[in-house]
């Protein structure tokens, strides 16, 4: 589904990712862990197509096609979803309008009829229950005045609406209390199918108690320095990132 | 060039969607301006005698005036002698049904997406269509007449209600108010007149679609709205013009008078040809709009969405004469490519306890310049008065400019004047967020800009708000960088 080969990425002339290799297959859950500043968000953003990140070497293939050739919106419509670490506020744009536009862009792309306002509201209500998002929030402007936790729930809510093939959750757990964490995890698990894949980017292992990964990768200084099964997350929890730092010579 | 820049460049270069030119037979007088021309206009229009005095007075004063040069605008020299000051459709037909209407005219309306056919049925909207300065079609007149409301072309008003016109014309905007107002007063050919009698709440939005049509014909419309005691009216003005190469001058005057406890809402969506992407062509729009809250507790609000014209010079104002009167100005002004806009408002507080609000949202793209210029003046006698002004500028790239020129004069100690201003650049992160949800950059900008302007758009009547939203999107098609 997703194949990353020897990926090097720079931002404003600084090399941040230094030779990433990653293979994600349908149905799999991959966790990417690592200390702050190691390049996790950079990797997520490059996959989503953020412009300021320059790919200097390597390739990303998604669903058999060269992902780097595609615009961010085309990637999104091809089923790629990013739950942002810091969801941005868009003042004056009602959530409902934003979501309806997004859903209908996806539907158009799939050759389906666009939903009317009424149809959309119905569809939206079903999905809202899944993440226990307060109905009032959809009347507000996009992310405006949302608490940290609400913003994260809102990301998963959008994921539920857009039904992606590959979802990347960038620190979706940070800032969540345990109940919110469980709700988010429940949402992610409920959306899971044998065809879908998820990449969970996280700093802590606690989310991985609820979303059980098939693989755990440790990203450090722009490289994946360790890959293993879910037990690696527990090891990291126990030994801390210093263990990785020491193994990698600083 | 980044990808986003490319997309933006592409969309910016999308041509003016309403650029077409219809070929209706017109009667044009020779170019040039002198007392004889002023007399000819008066004669052709068979106006009452007082109008000749009015026009000549204005003309003589205009001759001694200079074009204002204080605005943040680069205005190419205008040769006022190379303009024809009168153009009217040859025959002024009386339509019983649409079948009798010139098919060309209907076609024009169809292209604009506002076919008369639909307009007639549009719930609650009466249309007084102005084509090349002379009213061709007035609808809903009878319905309004039942309530004693007069809504007709200015020419008709001069024939049918000369005393009313005489009583109020030039009261808000004196003939020599400014260079362009004086010119308009001398040569205006037509426009709209509206009178709401005492105690009447106008049951529908009154609407006028202006349209500039003949080559080389300056447009000088005149609008006069009088709201008598305890009356209410909401008035809509919307316009769009055909694609044209040479510059076209437009100098309209709108006068509003609100008597005791009367309320007038005046909404504009302005979409004249802004010139091509290289800054060639486009309308020069020098407008004088002023309302006088003459009565106690009267209210006048201006709401405008300005997306068109190569040059815009426009300051809809309120003179708050009556005690407890209220003035409002809500504006969204978009400039793209080489457009220049210097627009804002004046609020003159004269009566006691008068209140005014100014909300201005400037949006600049391309290589355009967008200026807010506002004056809030509280006279010594206007005790306990208040003004709140909020002027926001949104920049879509690094090549455009936004400027704010607020002038505040407060003549007493019991009044409070507040001014807030912000300038921001459209967020790449916001656009990317939309992109990541499958929404392309063009749509994303449309959404973000509409969100930014929402406070003002919300003040527009429903049917206008929808049109305005589309217009904002169209006029900004691709403009971030
Ligand atoms: N837009 C940017 N401009 C400049 N530096 C950046 C940008 N984004 C990330 N970086 C830098 O890249 C490194 C990796 O950041 P990031 O990918 O956010 O790490 P993580 O998500 O693992 O905490 C950091 O040193 C950060 O400062
Ligand atoms: Mg991060």
CSV table of N, CA, C and O in Angstrom, one decimal, chain B residues 84 232 321 334 424:
chain,number,residue,atom,x,y,z
B,84,UNK,N,-18.7,60.9,-23.9
B,84,UNK,CA,-20.0,61.3,-24.3
B,84,UNK,C,-20.9,61.2,-23.0
B,84,UNK,O,-20.9,60.2,-22.3
B,232,UNK,N,-39.3,51.9,6.9
B,232,UNK,CA,-38.2,51.0,6.7
B,232,UNK,C,-38.1,50.5,5.3
B,232,UNK,O,-39.0,50.2,4.6
B,321,UNK,N,-27.4,63.4,12.3
B,321,UNK,CA,-27.9,64.7,12.7
B,321,UNK,C,-28.9,64.5,13.8
B,321,UNK,O,-28.8,65.3,14.8
B,334,UNK,N,-12.3,43.6,-2.2
B,334,UNK,CA,-11.3,42.7,-2.7
B,334,UNK,C,-10.6,43.4,-3.9
B,334,UNK,O,-11.2,44.0,-4.7
B,424,UNK,N,-3.2,40.6,8.3
B,424,UNK,CA,-2.7,39.3,8.4
B,424,UNK,C,-2.6,38.7,7.0
B,424,UNK,O,-3.1,39.2,6.0
